[in-house]
Structure formats: C-alpha cells, structure tokens
mmCIF file of C-alpha atoms and ligand atoms in Angstrom:
data_model
loop_
_atom_site.group_PDB
_atom_site.id
_atom_site.type_symbol
_atom_site.label_atom_id
_atom_site.label_comp_id
_atom_site.label_asym_id
_atom_site.label_seq_id
_atom_site.Cartn_x
_atom_site.Cartn_y
_atom_site.Cartn_z
ATOM 1 C CA MET A 1 -30.878 -38.981 60.911
ATOM 2 C CA ASP A 2 -32.302 -41.614 58.832
ATOM 3 C CA ASP A 3 -35.055 -39.069 57.907
ATOM 4 C CA LEU A 4 -32.455 -36.639 56.987
ATOM 5 C CA ARG A 5 -30.549 -38.989 54.782
ATOM 6 C CA GLU A 6 -33.573 -40.110 53.144
ATOM 7 C CA LYS A 7 -34.774 -36.626 52.552
ATOM 8 C CA TYR A 8 -31.664 -35.214 51.020
ATOM 9 C CA ILE A 9 -30.469 -38.317 49.114
ATOM 10 C CA GLY A 10 -33.952 -38.224 47.434
ATOM 11 C CA LEU A 11 -33.757 -34.539 46.642
ATOM 12 C CA ILE A 12 -30.334 -34.693 45.288
ATOM 13 C CA ALA A 13 -31.181 -37.463 43.083
ATOM 14 C CA ASP A 14 -34.142 -35.522 41.845
ATOM 15 C CA ALA A 15 -32.316 -32.199 41.252
ATOM 16 C CA GLY A 16 -32.351 -31.219 37.678
ATOM 17 C CA ASP A 17 -29.872 -28.405 37.460
ATOM 18 C CA GLU A 18 -26.632 -27.241 39.350
ATOM 19 C CA ALA A 19 -28.603 -24.280 40.812
ATOM 20 C CA THR A 20 -31.115 -26.555 42.445
ATOM 21 C CA LEU A 21 -28.155 -28.803 43.809
ATOM 22 C CA GLU A 22 -26.459 -25.668 45.269
ATOM 23 C CA ASP A 23 -29.658 -24.775 47.108
ATOM 24 C CA LEU A 24 -29.740 -28.229 48.490
ATOM 25 C CA ARG A 25 -26.150 -28.149 49.575
ATOM 26 C CA VAL A 26 -26.803 -24.844 51.541
ATOM 27 C CA GLN A 27 -30.058 -26.372 53.050
ATOM 28 C CA ALA A 28 -28.236 -29.562 54.208
ATOM 29 C CA VAL A 29 -24.535 -28.880 54.921
ATOM 30 C CA GLY A 30 -24.243 -25.025 54.486
ATOM 31 C CA LYS A 31 -23.352 -23.030 57.694
ATOM 32 C CA LYS A 32 -26.945 -22.881 58.625
ATOM 33 C CA GLY A 33 -27.904 -26.230 56.998
ATOM 34 C CA GLU A 34 -29.962 -28.983 58.817
ATOM 35 C CA ILE A 35 -27.086 -31.207 59.073
ATOM 36 C CA SER A 36 -24.713 -28.467 60.591
ATOM 37 C CA LEU A 37 -27.229 -27.524 63.034
ATOM 38 C CA GLN A 38 -27.418 -30.947 64.319
ATOM 39 C CA MET A 39 -23.609 -31.258 64.657
ATOM 40 C CA ARG A 40 -23.771 -27.927 66.660
ATOM 41 C CA SER A 41 -26.182 -29.747 69.110
ATOM 42 C CA LEU A 42 -23.568 -32.212 69.690
ATOM 43 C CA GLY A 43 -22.190 -29.738 72.368
ATOM 44 C CA GLN A 44 -25.206 -30.177 74.563
ATOM 45 C CA MET A 45 -25.009 -33.952 74.459
ATOM 46 C CA SER A 46 -23.551 -36.233 77.115
ATOM 47 C CA PRO A 47 -20.104 -37.393 76.207
ATOM 48 C CA GLU A 48 -21.547 -40.838 75.672
ATOM 49 C CA GLU A 49 -24.128 -39.756 73.482
ATOM 50 C CA ARG A 50 -21.746 -37.649 71.527
ATOM 51 C CA GLN A 51 -19.504 -40.723 71.038
ATOM 52 C CA VAL A 52 -22.174 -42.219 69.180
ATOM 53 C CA MET A 53 -23.698 -39.402 67.530
ATOM 54 C CA GLY A 54 -20.623 -37.586 66.442
ATOM 55 C CA PRO A 55 -19.348 -40.095 64.076
ATOM 56 C CA LYS A 56 -22.840 -40.997 62.770
ATOM 57 C CA LEU A 57 -23.333 -37.095 61.964
ATOM 58 C CA ASN A 58 -19.851 -36.952 60.204
ATOM 59 C CA ALA A 59 -20.663 -40.037 58.069
ATOM 60 C CA LEU A 60 -23.958 -38.424 57.230
ATOM 61 C CA LYS A 61 -22.301 -35.319 56.273
ATOM 62 C CA ASP A 62 -19.820 -37.102 54.112
ATOM 63 C CA GLU A 63 -22.408 -39.232 52.473
ATOM 64 C CA ILE A 64 -24.379 -36.058 51.507
ATOM 65 C CA ASN A 65 -21.149 -34.260 50.276
ATOM 66 C CA SER A 66 -20.393 -37.459 48.111
ATOM 67 C CA ALA A 67 -24.022 -37.501 46.703
ATOM 68 C CA LEU A 68 -23.776 -33.679 45.864
ATOM 69 C CA ALA A 69 -20.321 -34.026 44.228
ATOM 70 C CA ALA A 70 -21.477 -37.209 42.188
ATOM 71 C CA LYS A 71 -24.718 -35.409 41.130
ATOM 72 C CA LYS A 72 -22.810 -32.401 40.178
ATOM 73 C CA GLU A 73 -20.596 -34.464 37.778
ATOM 74 C CA ALA A 74 -23.457 -36.280 36.393
ATOM 75 C CA LEU A 75 -25.151 -32.744 35.675
ATOM 76 C CA GLU A 76 -21.984 -31.552 34.183
ATOM 77 C CA ASP A 77 -21.795 -34.671 31.906
ATOM 78 C CA ALA A 78 -25.323 -34.320 30.858
ATOM 79 C CA ALA A 79 -24.709 -30.678 29.983
ATOM 80 C CA LEU A 80 -21.635 -31.540 28.104
ATOM 81 C CA ASP A 81 -23.560 -34.481 26.126
ATOM 82 C CA GLU A 82 -26.127 -31.943 25.362
ATOM 83 C CA ARG A 83 -23.658 -29.433 23.848
ATOM 84 C CA LEU A 84 -21.905 -32.111 21.903
ATOM 85 C CA ARG A 85 -25.263 -33.158 20.472
ATOM 86 C CA ALA A 86 -26.298 -29.537 19.737
ATOM 87 C CA GLU A 87 -22.770 -28.508 18.150
ATOM 88 C CA TRP A 88 -22.662 -31.790 16.102
ATOM 89 C CA LEU A 89 -20.411 -31.547 12.977
ATOM 90 C CA ASP A 90 -20.886 -33.999 10.156
ATOM 91 C CA VAL A 91 -17.016 -34.792 9.776
ATOM 92 C CA THR A 92 -17.928 -37.215 6.732
ATOM 93 C CA LEU A 93 -18.890 -33.951 4.503
ATOM 94 C CA PRO A 94 -16.307 -33.774 1.697
ATOM 95 C CA ALA A 95 -13.406 -31.338 2.394
ATOM 96 C CA ARG A 96 -13.405 -27.955 0.331
ATOM 97 C CA ASP A 97 -10.962 -27.830 -2.347
ATOM 98 C CA ARG A 98 -7.620 -26.713 -1.218
ATOM 99 C CA ARG A 99 -7.269 -22.932 -1.562
ATOM 100 C CA ALA A 100 -3.428 -22.633 -1.933
ATOM 101 C CA GLY A 101 -2.818 -18.933 -2.861
ATOM 102 C CA SER A 102 -0.593 -18.166 -5.527
ATOM 103 C CA ILE A 103 2.139 -15.584 -6.394
ATOM 104 C CA HIS A 104 1.069 -12.877 -8.761
ATOM 105 C CA PRO A 105 3.192 -12.786 -11.959
ATOM 106 C CA ILE A 106 4.269 -9.132 -11.227
ATOM 107 C CA SER A 107 5.325 -10.154 -7.776
ATOM 108 C CA GLN A 108 7.143 -13.026 -9.188
ATOM 109 C CA VAL A 109 8.967 -11.004 -11.822
ATOM 110 C CA THR A 110 9.829 -8.261 -9.280
ATOM 111 C CA GLU A 111 11.321 -10.995 -7.231
ATOM 112 C CA GLU A 112 13.259 -12.414 -10.144
ATOM 113 C CA VAL A 113 14.607 -8.961 -11.101
ATOM 114 C CA THR A 114 15.583 -8.308 -7.644
ATOM 115 C CA ALA A 115 17.410 -11.625 -7.285
ATOM 116 C CA ILE A 116 19.313 -11.042 -10.527
ATOM 117 C CA PHE A 117 20.444 -7.471 -9.436
ATOM 118 C CA ALA A 118 21.156 -8.282 -5.940
ATOM 119 C CA ASP A 119 23.622 -10.864 -7.392
ATOM 120 C CA MET A 120 25.467 -7.842 -9.169
ATOM 121 C CA GLY A 121 25.594 -5.989 -6.043
ATOM 122 C CA PHE A 122 22.429 -3.841 -6.260
ATOM 123 C CA SER A 123 20.491 -3.064 -3.180
ATOM 124 C CA VAL A 124 16.666 -2.356 -3.451
ATOM 125 C CA ALA A 125 15.262 1.161 -2.591
ATOM 126 C CA GLU A 126 11.874 2.321 -2.370
ATOM 127 C CA GLY A 127 10.072 5.725 -2.538
ATOM 128 C CA PRO A 128 6.646 7.163 -2.008
ATOM 129 C CA GLN A 129 3.876 6.751 -4.567
ATOM 130 C CA VAL A 130 2.589 10.187 -3.770
ATOM 131 C CA GLU A 131 5.594 12.134 -4.840
ATOM 132 C CA SER A 132 6.599 15.828 -4.764
ATOM 133 C CA ASP A 133 6.692 17.635 -8.134
ATOM 134 C CA TRP A 134 10.192 18.412 -7.615
ATOM 135 C CA HIS A 135 11.320 14.644 -7.206
ATOM 136 C CA ASN A 136 9.271 13.438 -10.113
ATOM 137 C CA PHE A 137 10.221 16.242 -12.447
ATOM 138 C CA ASP A 138 12.387 19.098 -11.667
ATOM 139 C CA ALA A 139 15.268 17.047 -9.975
ATOM 140 C CA LEU A 140 15.186 14.895 -13.105
ATOM 141 C CA ASN A 141 15.885 17.812 -15.292
ATOM 142 C CA ILE A 142 12.315 18.029 -16.414
ATOM 143 C CA PRO A 143 11.610 21.819 -15.791
ATOM 144 C CA GLY A 144 8.118 23.317 -15.475
ATOM 145 C CA HIS A 145 7.197 23.733 -19.100
ATOM 146 C CA HIS A 146 9.052 20.661 -20.421
ATOM 147 C CA PRO A 147 7.046 18.736 -22.929
ATOM 148 C CA ALA A 148 7.878 15.469 -21.074
ATOM 149 C CA ARG A 149 5.536 16.559 -18.422
ATOM 150 C CA ALA A 150 2.456 16.786 -20.781
ATOM 151 C CA GLU A 151 3.411 13.406 -22.312
ATOM 152 C CA MET A 152 3.149 11.457 -19.111
ATOM 153 C CA ASP A 153 -0.441 12.132 -18.483
ATOM 154 C CA THR A 154 0.177 12.952 -14.828
ATOM 155 C CA PHE A 155 -2.366 12.328 -12.065
ATOM 156 C CA TYR A 156 -2.262 15.599 -9.642
ATOM 157 C CA MET A 157 -3.120 15.516 -6.034
ATOM 158 C CA HIS A 158 -5.245 18.084 -4.593
ATOM 159 C CA ARG A 159 -4.043 21.255 -2.960
ATOM 160 C CA ALA A 160 -6.103 23.252 -0.527
ATOM 161 C CA GLU A 161 -7.548 26.539 -2.085
ATOM 162 C CA GLY A 162 -4.915 29.377 -1.848
ATOM 163 C CA ASP A 163 -2.045 26.964 -1.516
ATOM 164 C CA ASP A 164 0.064 27.802 -4.546
ATOM 165 C CA ARG A 165 2.780 25.273 -4.241
ATOM 166 C CA PRO A 166 2.820 22.905 -6.953
ATOM 167 C CA PRO A 167 0.781 19.947 -6.318
ATOM 168 C CA HIS A 168 2.013 16.507 -5.504
ATOM 169 C CA VAL A 169 1.693 13.931 -8.141
ATOM 170 C CA LEU A 170 1.056 10.096 -8.406
ATOM 171 C CA ARG A 171 4.647 9.283 -9.410
ATOM 172 C CA THR A 172 4.626 8.778 -13.289
ATOM 173 C CA HIS A 173 7.938 6.703 -13.148
ATOM 174 C CA THR A 174 10.387 5.108 -10.522
ATOM 175 C CA SER A 175 13.019 7.518 -11.542
ATOM 176 C CA PRO A 176 12.239 9.906 -8.503
ATOM 177 C CA VAL A 177 13.680 7.100 -6.318
ATOM 178 C CA GLN A 178 17.176 7.722 -8.005
ATOM 179 C CA ILE A 179 17.011 11.288 -6.360
ATOM 180 C CA ARG A 180 15.753 10.004 -3.010
ATOM 181 C CA SER A 181 18.498 7.285 -3.053
ATOM 182 C CA MET A 182 21.285 9.703 -3.864
ATOM 183 C CA GLU A 183 19.938 12.028 -1.065
ATOM 184 C CA LEU A 184 19.733 9.135 1.423
ATOM 185 C CA THR A 185 23.050 7.476 0.688
ATOM 186 C CA GLY A 186 25.283 9.711 -1.501
ATOM 187 C CA ALA A 187 27.735 8.066 -3.814
ATOM 188 C CA PRO A 188 28.981 5.522 -4.697
ATOM 189 C CA ILE A 189 25.612 3.939 -5.054
ATOM 190 C CA ARG A 190 24.131 0.946 -6.702
ATOM 191 C CA VAL A 191 20.492 0.489 -6.313
ATOM 192 C CA ILE A 192 17.387 -0.858 -8.235
ATOM 193 C CA CYS A 193 14.020 0.782 -7.333
ATOM 194 C CA PRO A 194 10.941 -1.391 -8.211
ATOM 195 C CA GLY A 195 7.479 -0.145 -7.670
ATOM 196 C CA ARG A 196 4.141 1.204 -8.711
ATOM 197 C CA VAL A 197 3.803 4.038 -11.205
ATOM 198 C CA TYR A 198 0.561 5.930 -12.571
ATOM 199 C CA ARG A 199 -0.524 7.518 -15.768
ATOM 200 C CA ALA A 200 -3.906 8.495 -17.073
ATOM 201 C CA ASP A 201 -3.988 5.946 -19.896
ATOM 202 C CA TYR A 202 -5.967 2.841 -20.496
ATOM 203 C CA ASP A 203 -5.971 0.471 -23.441
ATOM 204 C CA GLN A 204 -4.627 -3.066 -24.249
ATOM 205 C CA THR A 205 -0.990 -1.991 -23.339
ATOM 206 C CA HIS A 206 -1.764 0.811 -20.751
ATOM 207 C CA THR A 207 -3.182 0.717 -17.175
ATOM 208 C CA PRO A 208 -3.505 3.820 -15.095
ATOM 209 C CA MET A 209 -1.289 1.934 -12.543
ATOM 210 C CA PHE A 210 1.641 -0.189 -13.663
ATOM 211 C CA HIS A 211 5.099 -1.275 -12.457
ATOM 212 C CA GLN A 212 8.654 -0.196 -13.167
ATOM 213 C CA VAL A 213 12.128 -1.002 -12.051
ATOM 214 C CA GLU A 214 14.610 1.690 -12.162
ATOM 215 C CA GLY A 215 18.389 1.070 -12.049
ATOM 216 C CA LEU A 216 21.073 3.577 -10.856
ATOM 217 C CA ALA A 217 24.945 3.021 -10.358
ATOM 218 C CA LEU A 218 27.315 5.867 -9.651
ATOM 219 C CA ASP A 219 31.072 5.931 -9.031
ATOM 220 C CA THR A 220 34.142 7.589 -9.916
ATOM 221 C CA ASP A 221 34.638 5.361 -13.234
ATOM 222 C CA ILE A 222 31.452 4.027 -14.232
ATOM 223 C CA SER A 223 30.920 4.115 -18.178
ATOM 224 C CA MET A 224 28.348 2.860 -20.793
ATOM 225 C CA ALA A 225 30.398 -0.247 -21.097
ATOM 226 C CA ASN A 226 29.391 -1.070 -17.565
ATOM 227 C CA LEU A 227 25.829 -0.395 -18.401
ATOM 228 C CA LYS A 228 26.064 -2.641 -21.441
ATOM 229 C CA TRP A 229 27.435 -5.622 -19.362
ATOM 230 C CA VAL A 230 25.044 -5.078 -16.592
ATOM 231 C CA LEU A 231 22.072 -5.044 -18.977
ATOM 232 C CA GLU A 232 23.219 -8.096 -20.968
ATOM 233 C CA GLU A 233 23.863 -10.077 -17.741
ATOM 234 C CA PHE A 234 20.284 -9.179 -16.780
ATOM 235 C CA VAL A 235 18.495 -10.074 -19.938
ATOM 236 C CA LYS A 236 20.460 -13.340 -20.048
ATOM 237 C CA ALA A 237 19.363 -14.191 -16.528
ATOM 238 C CA PHE A 238 15.949 -13.112 -16.712
ATOM 239 C CA PHE A 239 15.062 -14.755 -19.858
ATOM 240 C CA GLU A 240 16.961 -17.864 -18.930
ATOM 241 C CA VAL A 241 18.928 -17.942 -22.144
ATOM 242 C CA ASP A 242 22.738 -18.278 -22.697
ATOM 243 C CA ASP A 243 23.054 -15.618 -25.187
ATOM 244 C CA VAL A 244 21.430 -12.476 -26.111
ATOM 245 C CA GLU A 245 22.271 -9.631 -28.444
ATOM 246 C CA LEU A 246 21.447 -6.158 -27.329
ATOM 247 C CA ARG A 247 20.942 -3.049 -29.556
ATOM 248 C CA PHE A 248 21.470 0.390 -28.097
ATOM 249 C CA ARG A 249 19.412 2.821 -30.025
ATOM 250 C CA ALA A 250 20.240 6.507 -29.589
ATOM 251 C CA SER A 251 17.380 8.226 -27.792
ATOM 252 C CA HIS A 252 16.447 11.241 -25.554
ATOM 253 C CA PHE A 253 15.540 11.349 -21.919
ATOM 254 C CA PRO A 254 15.860 14.605 -19.987
ATOM 255 C CA PHE A 255 17.615 12.695 -17.102
ATOM 256 C CA THR A 256 20.374 11.006 -19.152
ATOM 257 C CA GLU A 257 23.043 12.221 -21.513
ATOM 258 C CA PRO A 258 23.657 10.371 -23.658
ATOM 259 C CA SER A 259 20.523 8.341 -23.774
ATOM 260 C CA ALA A 260 19.660 5.043 -25.277
ATOM 261 C CA GLU A 261 16.754 2.715 -25.733
ATOM 262 C CA VAL A 262 17.646 -0.942 -25.629
ATOM 263 C CA ASP A 263 16.197 -3.608 -27.863
ATOM 264 C CA ILE A 264 16.994 -7.328 -27.620
ATOM 265 C CA ARG A 265 17.229 -9.638 -30.741
ATOM 266 C CA CYS A 266 14.368 -12.037 -30.754
ATOM 267 C CA SER A 267 12.041 -14.156 -32.965
ATOM 268 C CA TRP A 268 8.273 -14.394 -32.951
ATOM 269 C CA GLU A 269 8.047 -17.510 -35.006
ATOM 270 C CA GLY A 270 4.837 -19.233 -34.402
ATOM 271 C CA GLY A 271 3.608 -16.451 -32.260
ATOM 272 C CA GLN A 272 6.098 -17.466 -29.504
ATOM 273 C CA LEU A 273 8.828 -15.195 -28.285
ATOM 274 C CA LYS A 274 12.228 -16.514 -28.453
ATOM 275 C CA VAL A 275 14.945 -14.410 -26.950
ATOM 276 C CA GLY A 276 18.518 -14.413 -28.469
ATOM 277 C CA GLU A 277 17.533 -15.551 -32.136
ATOM 278 C CA GLY A 278 15.740 -14.310 -35.145
ATOM 279 C CA ASP A 279 15.542 -11.059 -36.931
ATOM 280 C CA ASP A 280 13.223 -9.167 -34.794
ATOM 281 C CA TRP A 281 14.107 -6.432 -32.241
ATOM 282 C CA LEU A 282 12.093 -5.815 -29.096
ATOM 283 C CA GLU A 283 12.375 -2.861 -27.124
ATOM 284 C CA ILE A 284 12.619 -3.373 -23.305
ATOM 285 C CA LEU A 285 14.172 -0.306 -21.585
ATOM 286 C CA GLY A 286 15.349 3.158 -21.537
ATOM 287 C CA SER A 287 18.774 4.108 -20.186
ATOM 288 C CA GLY A 288 21.690 6.384 -20.270
ATOM 289 C CA MET A 289 24.501 8.139 -18.482
ATOM 290 C CA VAL A 290 22.897 10.064 -15.599
ATOM 291 C CA HIS A 291 22.745 13.672 -16.531
ATOM 292 C CA PRO A 292 25.084 15.938 -14.459
ATOM 293 C CA LYS A 293 22.196 18.208 -13.323
ATOM 294 C CA VAL A 294 20.380 14.860 -12.001
ATOM 295 C CA ILE A 295 23.554 13.936 -9.970
ATOM 296 C CA ALA A 296 23.615 17.513 -8.539
ATOM 297 C CA ALA A 297 20.034 17.553 -7.491
ATOM 298 C CA GLY A 298 20.568 14.319 -5.624
ATOM 299 C CA GLY A 299 23.323 16.343 -3.611
ATOM 300 C CA ILE A 300 26.257 14.496 -5.336
ATOM 301 C CA ASP A 301 29.081 16.343 -7.017
ATOM 302 C CA PRO A 302 28.827 15.457 -10.680
ATOM 303 C CA ASN A 303 32.588 16.509 -11.213
ATOM 304 C CA VAL A 304 33.602 13.512 -9.199
ATOM 305 C CA TYR A 305 30.755 10.798 -9.748
ATOM 306 C CA GLN A 306 29.208 9.513 -12.807
ATOM 307 C CA GLY A 307 27.268 6.599 -13.716
ATOM 308 C CA PHE A 308 24.259 4.893 -15.648
ATOM 309 C CA ALA A 309 20.577 4.793 -15.049
ATOM 310 C CA PHE A 310 17.853 2.531 -16.708
ATOM 311 C CA GLY A 311 14.117 2.312 -16.351
ATOM 312 C CA MET A 312 11.980 -0.845 -17.457
ATOM 313 C CA GLY A 313 8.433 -1.851 -17.286
ATOM 314 C CA ILE A 314 7.878 -4.772 -15.146
ATOM 315 C CA ASP A 315 4.527 -5.571 -16.449
ATOM 316 C CA ARG A 316 5.912 -5.683 -20.048
ATOM 317 C CA ILE A 317 8.882 -7.898 -19.227
ATOM 318 C CA ALA A 318 6.472 -10.112 -17.414
ATOM 319 C CA MET A 319 4.066 -10.434 -20.367
ATOM 320 C CA LEU A 320 6.937 -11.179 -22.643
ATOM 321 C CA LYS A 321 8.642 -13.701 -20.405
ATOM 322 C CA TYR A 322 5.321 -15.530 -19.654
ATOM 323 C CA GLY A 323 3.339 -15.051 -22.810
ATOM 324 C CA ILE A 324 0.800 -12.979 -21.245
ATOM 325 C CA PRO A 325 -1.227 -11.146 -24.084
ATOM 326 C CA ASP A 326 -3.227 -8.454 -22.354
ATOM 327 C CA LEU A 327 -1.831 -6.202 -19.653
ATOM 328 C CA ARG A 328 -5.273 -5.427 -18.232
ATOM 329 C CA ALA A 329 -5.517 -9.191 -16.945
ATOM 330 C CA PHE A 330 -2.792 -8.201 -14.333
ATOM 331 C CA PHE A 331 -5.411 -6.145 -12.541
ATOM 332 C CA ASP A 332 -8.739 -8.140 -13.194
ATOM 333 C CA SER A 333 -8.299 -10.323 -9.966
ATOM 334 C CA ASP A 334 -9.599 -13.186 -12.016
ATOM 335 C CA LEU A 335 -9.041 -16.324 -9.937
ATOM 336 C CA ARG A 336 -8.841 -18.718 -12.947
ATOM 337 C CA TRP A 337 -6.298 -16.287 -14.532
ATOM 338 C CA LEU A 338 -4.118 -16.243 -11.342
ATOM 339 C CA ARG A 339 -4.296 -20.010 -11.019
ATOM 340 C CA HIS A 340 -3.146 -20.220 -14.479
ATOM 341 C CA TYR A 341 -0.370 -17.743 -14.496
ATOM 342 C CA GLY A 342 0.405 -17.669 -10.657
ATOM 343 C CA PHE A 343 3.468 -19.267 -9.037
ATOM 344 C CA ALA A 344 3.767 -21.370 -6.035
ATOM 345 C CA SER A 345 4.048 -19.318 -3.053
ATOM 346 C CA LEU A 346 7.130 -21.214 -1.554
ATOM 347 C CA ASP A 347 9.070 -21.072 -4.936
ATOM 348 C CA VAL A 348 11.235 -18.087 -4.203
ATOM 349 C CA PRO A 349 13.268 -17.131 -7.193
ATOM 350 C CA THR A 350 16.980 -17.424 -6.741
ATOM 351 C CA LEU A 351 19.798 -17.541 -9.103
ATOM 352 C CA HIS A 352 21.071 -20.850 -7.752
ATOM 353 C CA GLY A 353 17.825 -22.478 -7.467
ATOM 354 C CA GLY A 354 16.310 -21.395 -10.695
ATOM 355 C CA LEU A 355 14.325 -18.139 -11.288
ATOM 356 C CA SER A 356 10.940 -19.466 -12.534
ATOM 357 C CA ARG A 357 10.867 -23.038 -11.619
HETATM 358 N N1 DAH B 1 11.624 7.196 -16.618
HETATM 359 C C1 DAH B 1 11.561 6.714 -17.945
HETATM 360 C C2 DAH B 1 10.030 6.444 -18.089
HETATM 361 O O1 DAH B 1 9.413 6.285 -17.375
HETATM 362 C C3 DAH B 1 12.212 5.401 -17.969
HETATM 363 C C4 DAH B 1 13.880 5.585 -18.001
HETATM 364 C C5 DAH B 1 14.548 5.950 -19.153
HETATM 365 C C6 DAH B 1 14.408 5.593 -16.667
HETATM 366 C C7 DAH B 1 15.858 6.121 -19.016
HETATM 367 C C8 DAH B 1 15.872 5.856 -16.703
HETATM 368 C C9 DAH B 1 16.543 6.124 -17.914
HETATM 369 O O2 DAH B 1 16.499 5.758 -15.525
HETATM 370 O O3 DAH B 1 17.780 6.309 -17.785
HETATM 371 O O4 DAH B 1 9.781 6.231 -19.264
#
C-alpha cells in the first residue's frame, strides 16, 4: 500500500494537465483501477485481516481522491492565471472621447412641429414614400396633363414591360397623405403628415430628397379664419416669439380653392433673422381651403364637410430657425456639422418644457 501511495501521489504531483490527471484517476480509483482491485480482494481475506486492511484501503482511496481534487484545482487555477495573463488589458490607457449621439436638426424640428400641432388637437399621420400616381396627383385634382406634374420634377418608378398602368412615383409632396388620412378615418379630421418627399432637383436650396409637413382639418364649419389662427399659433410657438404678423398672398394650388401663400414679417438686420419685426416678408408655406374634388376623392362628402390644408418645408423652417445657410449640409453626414447643430438626444421638445432648449 505504501508503494501504491507513493506511486500515485508522485504521479499526481507531476501531472501537467487535466487529461493526464483523469488517466491517473482511472488507473488508481476507476472501476478497474489498482486500488479498486485491491478493495475487491478484501472479500478473500479473513475477517481479521479485513478489519485492518479495509480502513487502510479506504483511507488510501480518500487520500488519492483528495490529491486528485487538489491537483485538479491547481491546474484550473494555473489555466485561469494563464488566460488572465494572455487576455491582459491595460486599464490605464486613456478612455476614448464620449461619443454621445445627437439629434439631427430635421428630426428636432419635426418633433417641435409635432408638439405644437398636437397641442392644437392634430394627430400625426404617415403615408408611403413610393406613392401611387393617383394619390400623388389625380386625387389632389392634378389630372394627367396638368402643368403641375411637369413642374414637380417627379421621379417615376419602373413598371414591367407591357404593363400600361401609370408608374408609381416617389411622392413629390406630403399632400397624398391628406387623401390617405381621409380614406382611413373619414371626417371630421385633424392631422399633420410629416415626411420625406422627392424631386429631381439639386442646388443650394434644393435636394432630391427633402421634408415637408402637411396639415389637414375638416369639419362642418371650418373656415379660413381657423386656418389663420392655427398658423399664427404655430409660427409664434415655433419661432418662440410672442407676436407675429402673417400675410396671406392669393395664390394657386390645384388642391385648394381659394389658395394662399403665407409670409411672416421679419427682419434680416445684420444677416440675422428676426421673426415678428422689420420690413421684410418671408414665405413659409402654401395653404388654402381644400378643393371639393379633393374632399370627394378622399371619400368624404364635400357638401357636408369643408376645411383647410397647408404644406410646409421642414428643412426650410429648420434653416430659418437655426440659421443654417446651406440645405445640402443636412444630408452630408458631416460629424462636425452634426455636433454643431445637433440636439441632445434626451431633450425632447415639449411646449411646457421649451421647444429648443
Ligand atoms: N403640396 C404643395 C407643395 O408641395 C404644398 C401645399 C400647398 C400643400 C398648399 C397644401 C396646400 O396642403 O394647401 O408645394
């Protein structure tokens, strides 16, 4: 037994890895291991011999098992130490700059506009950017050969050869969402529809994709006076001024009758825009009373319901409010620009908390 003890204690001490250790365990105390065989031979011993040898063999078995367990732990510790050494990190290296994201001015302004109109009871509606020719044009009283179609520099989608249906378009304005909203909820209705629109045009004040917000309010008794009040409230809240003067200039849109373009009084003194004072006028949107044909196209009876609509460029009002000179910068993804004009991601615009600060 002393030989066995010496042999295995020595071998266990020398084992260099867990596989070797497992082999030793099988050899010594496994089912057919040397010590197990010895224990089996207890049966052939006399009771006296057994009384002496039994406890001794058990003790030896325990000793070997503890040696195996201790060695196993030591090997695991060594492996962990080795891993820690190999996967070492220098935590004293300087940390990277914080890369807090910021909110793009377009998103910010969209949220601001939404907060203002939500406060006046408008909900938000959205529509597809790839739009049917009918929703983008016909339903808005812009029939096939109307000059407005040519003016809009429309992007047309592809149709399979032999398919003569009019091709879908990338919507040229958010006005088709008026039609979709009417179809969806009927009247009375009060919605704004912010979103991306597309026209094949590119210079300092035009990009092929830009943003608009559409407004639509229909009820049995809505007049231009309501339009004027809503727009005044909007402009005051948006530009964060107490007073504004709006000028309604007679205009023409196929989808409204009468139609008006709306200017706000402003000054450009020192190159800086001030809203509500000065002798200049700044055009900010198109509007009017929704044409009866458009109301009918939306599935609503124009003899019962009437109301106003307006459409406004989000990029444009963002440039005005935040003094951004070139429209194209919105789409350059220039990180320095974004950090300069961007807004903290947790500053959600609300009327009570302040729109832009
Ligand atoms: N859809 C027009 C455009 O893109 C803007 C517009 C003008 C929308 C008058 C309206 C409106 O709803 O009443 O130029």
